[in-house]
mmCIF file of C-alpha atoms in Angstrom:
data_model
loop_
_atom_site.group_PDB
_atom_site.id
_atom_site.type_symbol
_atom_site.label_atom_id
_atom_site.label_comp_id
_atom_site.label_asym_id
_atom_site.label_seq_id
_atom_site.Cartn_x
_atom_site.Cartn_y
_atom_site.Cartn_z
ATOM 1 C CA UNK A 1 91.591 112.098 83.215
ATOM 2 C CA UNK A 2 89.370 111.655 80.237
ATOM 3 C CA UNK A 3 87.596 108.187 79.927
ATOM 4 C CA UNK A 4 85.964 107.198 76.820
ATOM 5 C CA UNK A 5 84.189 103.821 76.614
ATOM 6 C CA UNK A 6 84.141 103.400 72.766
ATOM 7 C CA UNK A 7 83.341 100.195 70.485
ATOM 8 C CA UNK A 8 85.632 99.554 67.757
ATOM 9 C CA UNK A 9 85.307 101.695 64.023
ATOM 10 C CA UNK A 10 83.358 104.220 65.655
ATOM 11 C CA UNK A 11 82.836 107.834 64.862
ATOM 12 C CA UNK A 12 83.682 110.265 67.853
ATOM 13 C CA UNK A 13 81.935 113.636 67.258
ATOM 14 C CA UNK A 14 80.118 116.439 69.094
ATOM 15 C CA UNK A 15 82.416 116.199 72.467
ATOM 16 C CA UNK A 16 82.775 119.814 73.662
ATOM 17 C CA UNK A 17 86.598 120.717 74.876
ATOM 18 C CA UNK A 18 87.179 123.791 76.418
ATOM 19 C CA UNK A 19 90.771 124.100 75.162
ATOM 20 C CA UNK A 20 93.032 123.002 72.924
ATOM 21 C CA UNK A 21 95.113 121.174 75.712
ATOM 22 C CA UNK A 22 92.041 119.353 75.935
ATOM 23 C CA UNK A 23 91.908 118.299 72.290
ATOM 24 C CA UNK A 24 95.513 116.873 72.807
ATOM 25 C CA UNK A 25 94.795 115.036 75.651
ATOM 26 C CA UNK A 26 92.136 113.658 74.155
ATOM 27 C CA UNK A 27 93.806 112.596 71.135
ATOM 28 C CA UNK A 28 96.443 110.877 73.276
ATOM 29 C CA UNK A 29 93.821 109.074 75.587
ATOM 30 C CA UNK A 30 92.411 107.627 72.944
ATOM 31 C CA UNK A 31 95.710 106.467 71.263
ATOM 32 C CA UNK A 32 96.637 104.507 74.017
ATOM 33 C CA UNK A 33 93.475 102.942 73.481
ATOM 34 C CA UNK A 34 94.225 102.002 70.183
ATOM 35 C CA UNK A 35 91.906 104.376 68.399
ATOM 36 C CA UNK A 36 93.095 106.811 65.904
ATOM 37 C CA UNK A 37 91.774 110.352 64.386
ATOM 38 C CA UNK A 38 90.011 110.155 60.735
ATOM 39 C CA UNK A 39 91.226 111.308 57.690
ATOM 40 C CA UNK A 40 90.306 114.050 55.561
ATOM 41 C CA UNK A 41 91.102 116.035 52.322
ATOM 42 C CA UNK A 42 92.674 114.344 49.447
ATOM 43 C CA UNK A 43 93.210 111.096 51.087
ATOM 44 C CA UNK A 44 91.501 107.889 51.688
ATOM 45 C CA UNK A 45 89.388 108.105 54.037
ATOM 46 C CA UNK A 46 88.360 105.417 57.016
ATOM 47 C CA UNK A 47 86.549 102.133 55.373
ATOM 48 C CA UNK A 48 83.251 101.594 56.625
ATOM 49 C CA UNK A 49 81.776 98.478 57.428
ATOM 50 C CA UNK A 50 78.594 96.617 58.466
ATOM 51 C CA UNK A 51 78.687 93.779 60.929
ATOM 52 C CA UNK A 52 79.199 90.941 58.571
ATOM 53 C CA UNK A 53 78.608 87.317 58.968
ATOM 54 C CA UNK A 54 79.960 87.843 62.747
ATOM 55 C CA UNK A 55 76.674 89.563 64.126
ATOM 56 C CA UNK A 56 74.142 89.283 61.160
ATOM 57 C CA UNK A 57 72.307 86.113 60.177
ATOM 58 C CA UNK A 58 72.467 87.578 56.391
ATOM 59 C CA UNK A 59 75.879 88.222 56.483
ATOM 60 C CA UNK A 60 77.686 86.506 54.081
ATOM 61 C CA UNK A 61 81.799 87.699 54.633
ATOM 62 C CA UNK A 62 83.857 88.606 57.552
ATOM 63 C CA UNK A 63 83.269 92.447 56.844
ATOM 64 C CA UNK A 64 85.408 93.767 60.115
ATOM 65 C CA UNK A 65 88.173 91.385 58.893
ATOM 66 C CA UNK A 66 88.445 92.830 55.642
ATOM 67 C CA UNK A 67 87.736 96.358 56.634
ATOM 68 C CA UNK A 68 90.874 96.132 59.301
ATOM 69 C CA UNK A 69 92.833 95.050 56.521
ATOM 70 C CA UNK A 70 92.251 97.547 53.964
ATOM 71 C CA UNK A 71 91.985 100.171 56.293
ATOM 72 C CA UNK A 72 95.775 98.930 57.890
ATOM 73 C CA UNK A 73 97.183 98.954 54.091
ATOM 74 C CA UNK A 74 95.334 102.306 53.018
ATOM 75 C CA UNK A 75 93.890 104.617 55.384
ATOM 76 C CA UNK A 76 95.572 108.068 55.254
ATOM 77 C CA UNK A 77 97.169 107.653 52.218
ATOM 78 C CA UNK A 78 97.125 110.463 49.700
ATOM 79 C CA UNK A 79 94.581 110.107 46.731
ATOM 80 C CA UNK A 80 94.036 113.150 44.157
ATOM 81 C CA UNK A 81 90.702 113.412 45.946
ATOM 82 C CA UNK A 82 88.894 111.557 48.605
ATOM 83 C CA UNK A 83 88.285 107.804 48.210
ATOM 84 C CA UNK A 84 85.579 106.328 50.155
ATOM 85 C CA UNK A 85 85.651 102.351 50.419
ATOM 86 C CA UNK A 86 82.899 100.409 51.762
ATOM 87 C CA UNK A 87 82.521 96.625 52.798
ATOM 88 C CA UNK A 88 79.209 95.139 52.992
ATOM 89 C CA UNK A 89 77.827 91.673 53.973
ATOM 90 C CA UNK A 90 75.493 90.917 51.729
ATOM 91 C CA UNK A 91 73.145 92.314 48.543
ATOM 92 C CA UNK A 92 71.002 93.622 51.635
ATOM 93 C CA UNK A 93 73.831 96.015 51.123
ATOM 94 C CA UNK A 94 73.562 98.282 54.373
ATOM 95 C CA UNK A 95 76.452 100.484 53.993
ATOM 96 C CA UNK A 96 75.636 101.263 49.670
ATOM 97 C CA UNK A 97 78.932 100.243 47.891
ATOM 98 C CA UNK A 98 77.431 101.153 45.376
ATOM 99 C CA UNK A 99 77.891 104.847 46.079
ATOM 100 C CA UNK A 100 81.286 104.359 47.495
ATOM 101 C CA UNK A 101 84.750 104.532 45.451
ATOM 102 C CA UNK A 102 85.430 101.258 45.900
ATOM 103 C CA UNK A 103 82.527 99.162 47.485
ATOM 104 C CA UNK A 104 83.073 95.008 48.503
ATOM 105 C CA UNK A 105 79.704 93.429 48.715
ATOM 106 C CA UNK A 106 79.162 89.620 49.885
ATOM 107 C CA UNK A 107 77.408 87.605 47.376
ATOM 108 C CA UNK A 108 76.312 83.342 47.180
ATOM 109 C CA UNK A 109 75.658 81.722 44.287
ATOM 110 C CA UNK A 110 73.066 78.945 45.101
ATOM 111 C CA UNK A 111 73.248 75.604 43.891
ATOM 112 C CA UNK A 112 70.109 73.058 43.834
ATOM 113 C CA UNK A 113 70.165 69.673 44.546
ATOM 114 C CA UNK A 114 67.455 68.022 42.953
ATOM 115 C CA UNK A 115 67.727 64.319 44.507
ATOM 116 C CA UNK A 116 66.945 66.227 48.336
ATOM 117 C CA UNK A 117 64.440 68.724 47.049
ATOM 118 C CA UNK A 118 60.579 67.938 48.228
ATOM 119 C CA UNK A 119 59.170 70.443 46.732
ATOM 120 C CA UNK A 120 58.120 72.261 49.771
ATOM 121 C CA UNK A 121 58.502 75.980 48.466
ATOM 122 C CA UNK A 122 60.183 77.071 51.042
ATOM 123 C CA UNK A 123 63.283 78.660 48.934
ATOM 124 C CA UNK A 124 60.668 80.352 46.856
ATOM 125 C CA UNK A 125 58.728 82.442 49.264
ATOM 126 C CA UNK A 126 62.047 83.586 50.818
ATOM 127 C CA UNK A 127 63.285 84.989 47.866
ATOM 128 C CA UNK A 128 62.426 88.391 47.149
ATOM 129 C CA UNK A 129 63.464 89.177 43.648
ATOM 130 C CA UNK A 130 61.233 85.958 42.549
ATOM 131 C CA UNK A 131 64.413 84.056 41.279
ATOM 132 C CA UNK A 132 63.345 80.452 42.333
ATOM 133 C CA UNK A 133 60.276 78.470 41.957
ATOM 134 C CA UNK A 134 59.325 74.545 42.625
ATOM 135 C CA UNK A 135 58.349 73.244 38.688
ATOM 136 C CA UNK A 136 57.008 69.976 39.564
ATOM 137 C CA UNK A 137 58.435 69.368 42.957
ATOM 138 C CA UNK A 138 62.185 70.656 41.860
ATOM 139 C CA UNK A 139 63.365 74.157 42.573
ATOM 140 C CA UNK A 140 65.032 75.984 39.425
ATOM 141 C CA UNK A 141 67.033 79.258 39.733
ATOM 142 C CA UNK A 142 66.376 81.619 36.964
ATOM 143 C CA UNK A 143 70.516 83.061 37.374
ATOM 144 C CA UNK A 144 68.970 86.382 35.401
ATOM 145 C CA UNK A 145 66.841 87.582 38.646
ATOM 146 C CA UNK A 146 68.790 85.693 41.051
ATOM 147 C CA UNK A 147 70.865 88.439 43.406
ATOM 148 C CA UNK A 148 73.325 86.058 45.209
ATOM 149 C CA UNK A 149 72.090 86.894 48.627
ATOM 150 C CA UNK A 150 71.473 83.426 49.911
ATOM 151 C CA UNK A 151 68.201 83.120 51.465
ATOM 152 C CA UNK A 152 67.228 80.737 49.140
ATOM 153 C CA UNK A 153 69.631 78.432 50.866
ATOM 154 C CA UNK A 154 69.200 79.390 54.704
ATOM 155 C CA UNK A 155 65.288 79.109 53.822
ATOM 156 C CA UNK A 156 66.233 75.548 53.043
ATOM 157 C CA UNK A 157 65.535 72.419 55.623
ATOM 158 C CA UNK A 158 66.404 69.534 53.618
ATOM 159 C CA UNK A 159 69.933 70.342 52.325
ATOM 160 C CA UNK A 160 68.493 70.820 49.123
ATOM 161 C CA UNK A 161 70.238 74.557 47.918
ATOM 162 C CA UNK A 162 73.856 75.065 49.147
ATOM 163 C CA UNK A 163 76.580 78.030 48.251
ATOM 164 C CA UNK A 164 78.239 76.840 44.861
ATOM 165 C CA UNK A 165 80.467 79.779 45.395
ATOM 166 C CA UNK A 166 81.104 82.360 47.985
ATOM 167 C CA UNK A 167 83.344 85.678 47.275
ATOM 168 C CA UNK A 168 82.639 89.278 46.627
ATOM 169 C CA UNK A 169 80.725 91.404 44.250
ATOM 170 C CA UNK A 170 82.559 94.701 43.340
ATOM 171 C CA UNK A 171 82.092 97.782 42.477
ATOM 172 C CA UNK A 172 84.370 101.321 41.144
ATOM 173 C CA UNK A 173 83.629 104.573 40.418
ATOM 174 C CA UNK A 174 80.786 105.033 43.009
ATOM 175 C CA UNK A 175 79.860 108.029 44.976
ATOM 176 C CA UNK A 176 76.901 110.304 46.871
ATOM 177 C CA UNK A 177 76.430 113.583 47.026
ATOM 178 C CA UNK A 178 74.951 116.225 44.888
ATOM 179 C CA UNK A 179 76.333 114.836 41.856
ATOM 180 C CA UNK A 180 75.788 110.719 42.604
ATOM 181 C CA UNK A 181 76.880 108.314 40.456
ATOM 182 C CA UNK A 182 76.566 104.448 40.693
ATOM 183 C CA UNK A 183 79.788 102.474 40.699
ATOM 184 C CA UNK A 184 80.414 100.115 37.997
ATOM 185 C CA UNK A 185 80.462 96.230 38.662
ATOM 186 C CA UNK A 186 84.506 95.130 38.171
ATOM 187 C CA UNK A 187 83.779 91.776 39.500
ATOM 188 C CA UNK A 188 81.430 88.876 40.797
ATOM 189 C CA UNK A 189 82.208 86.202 43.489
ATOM 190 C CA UNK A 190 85.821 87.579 43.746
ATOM 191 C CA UNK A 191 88.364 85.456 45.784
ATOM 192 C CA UNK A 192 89.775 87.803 48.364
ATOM 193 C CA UNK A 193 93.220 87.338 46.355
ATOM 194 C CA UNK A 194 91.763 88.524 43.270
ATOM 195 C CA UNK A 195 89.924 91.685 45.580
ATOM 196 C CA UNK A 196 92.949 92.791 46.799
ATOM 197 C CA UNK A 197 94.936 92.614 43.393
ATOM 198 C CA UNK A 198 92.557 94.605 41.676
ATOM 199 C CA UNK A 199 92.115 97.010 44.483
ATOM 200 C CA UNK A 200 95.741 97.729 44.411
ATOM 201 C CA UNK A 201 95.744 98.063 40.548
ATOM 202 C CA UNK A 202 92.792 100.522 41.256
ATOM 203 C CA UNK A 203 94.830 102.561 43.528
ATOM 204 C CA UNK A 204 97.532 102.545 41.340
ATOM 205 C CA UNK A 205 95.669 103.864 37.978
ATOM 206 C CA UNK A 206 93.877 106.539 40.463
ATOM 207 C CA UNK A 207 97.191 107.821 41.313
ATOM 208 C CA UNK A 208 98.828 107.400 38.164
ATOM 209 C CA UNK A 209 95.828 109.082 35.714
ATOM 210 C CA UNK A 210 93.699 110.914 37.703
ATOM 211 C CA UNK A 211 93.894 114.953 37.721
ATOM 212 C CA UNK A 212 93.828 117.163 40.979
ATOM 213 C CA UNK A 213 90.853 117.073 42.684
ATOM 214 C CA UNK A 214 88.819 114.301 40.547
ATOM 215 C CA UNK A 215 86.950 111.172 41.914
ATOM 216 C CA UNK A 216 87.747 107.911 40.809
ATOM 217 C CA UNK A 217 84.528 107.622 39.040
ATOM 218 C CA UNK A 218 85.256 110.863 37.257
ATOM 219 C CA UNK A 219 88.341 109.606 35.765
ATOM 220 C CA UNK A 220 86.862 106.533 34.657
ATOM 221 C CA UNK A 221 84.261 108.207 33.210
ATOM 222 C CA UNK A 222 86.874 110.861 31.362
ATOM 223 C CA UNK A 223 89.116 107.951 30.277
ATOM 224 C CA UNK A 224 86.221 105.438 30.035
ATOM 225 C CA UNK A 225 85.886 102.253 31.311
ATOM 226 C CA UNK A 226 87.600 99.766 28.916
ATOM 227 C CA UNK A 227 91.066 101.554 29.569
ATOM 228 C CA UNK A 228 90.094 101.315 33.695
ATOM 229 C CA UNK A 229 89.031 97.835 33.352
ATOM 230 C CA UNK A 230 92.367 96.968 31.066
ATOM 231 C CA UNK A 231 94.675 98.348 34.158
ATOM 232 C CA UNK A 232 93.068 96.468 36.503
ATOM 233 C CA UNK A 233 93.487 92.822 34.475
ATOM 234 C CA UNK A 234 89.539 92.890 33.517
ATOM 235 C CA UNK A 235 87.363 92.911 30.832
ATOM 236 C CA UNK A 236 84.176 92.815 29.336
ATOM 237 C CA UNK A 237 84.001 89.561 28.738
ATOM 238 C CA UNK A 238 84.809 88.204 32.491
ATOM 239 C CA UNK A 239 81.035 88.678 33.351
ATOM 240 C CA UNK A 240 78.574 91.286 33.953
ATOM 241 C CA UNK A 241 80.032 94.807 34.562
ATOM 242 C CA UNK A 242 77.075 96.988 34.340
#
């Protein structure tokens, strides 16, 4: 009898079968474990996920939550080419939504409270992109550099910075390979409710407008991105879509 010990959303490749009863048993071993084959070809393909606010300090979103339901809803179904979705914790952004199809990111936005705030500096050496400083024993965000990644607030001891807001960042039309693109930003501390609406808008104007064999980014490129961002409910003037 096969036995495979596997951890959930992983990647099974490389295991040398000498026959193709082998490949079937193995298939249905691993069924009765709960753990399907992947997708390929025009379809979309398994969502991939880092560990999220359940394993990583930086975390800022259940990513395995929302992966399992996306992937539940999604997986297999047929695109007019492949569509790659990616869920990431936080700006840190380990798994580049970026270059995905459809990439979830978890984002904070800080807020300061001046009446606990000592002026110990604390925020500002944690953040990297040089977004806060202490002005005369007060921290001030400057919201043009800040990233929404949080460490401002887990750098702070005295309750002084606390999440405002926490949803996801967004982003379409993304993808690797030799010709990469970056996806576009479609939205910015997204409720999931919101996330889910547009993502099933986006699936629906893939299907509905995009030719045989073209990437979602290729079609809103083709079509541009106002009439993308009008089928989805957006525009832009809900915020930054760069």
């Amino acid at each position: 009898m096969l036995r495979l010990r596997i951890p959930p959303a992983t990647k099974v490749t490389g295991i040398l079968l000498k026959a193709l009863e082998d490949i079937e048993a193995a298939r249905n071993e691993l069924e009765k474990k709960g753990i399907s084959g992947g997708s390929a070809g025009k379809r979309v393909r398994a969502v991939v996920a880092c560990q999220g606010n359940r394993v990583c300090r930086n975390g800022l979103i259940d990513c395995e939550r929302l992966a399992c339901i996306i992937d539940k809803k999604y997986f297999g179904e047929a695109v007019p080419k492949k569509l790659k979705i990616a869920v990431t914790g936080c700006p840190a952004a380990c798994v580049r939504p970026q270059d995905n199809d459809f990439g979830i990111m978890g984002t904070v936005k800080p807020e300061v409270l001046e009446e606990n705030c000592v002026g110990c500096k604390r925020c500002e050496k944690a953040c990297k992109m040089g977004a806060i400083k202490v002005v005369e024993d007060k921290a001030s965000i400057d919201t043009e550099k800040c990233i929404l990644c949080g460490a401002c607030i887990a750098a702070c001891r005295k309750d002084a910075l606390r999440a405002e807001k926490t949803g996801c960042t967004v982003f379409a039309g993304g993808k690797a390979g030799l010709r990469p693109k970056q996806g576009t930003k479609i939205l910015e501390l997204a409720e999931e409710k919101q996330l889910f609406s547009v993502l099933e808008k986006t699936f629906d104007y893939y299907r509905n407008e995009g030719l045989e064999g073209e990437r979602l980014g290729d079609l809103i490129e083709r079509l541009g991105i106002e009439r993308y961002l009008d089928a989805i409910g957006r525009s832009p003037c809900d915020g930054d879509l760069s």
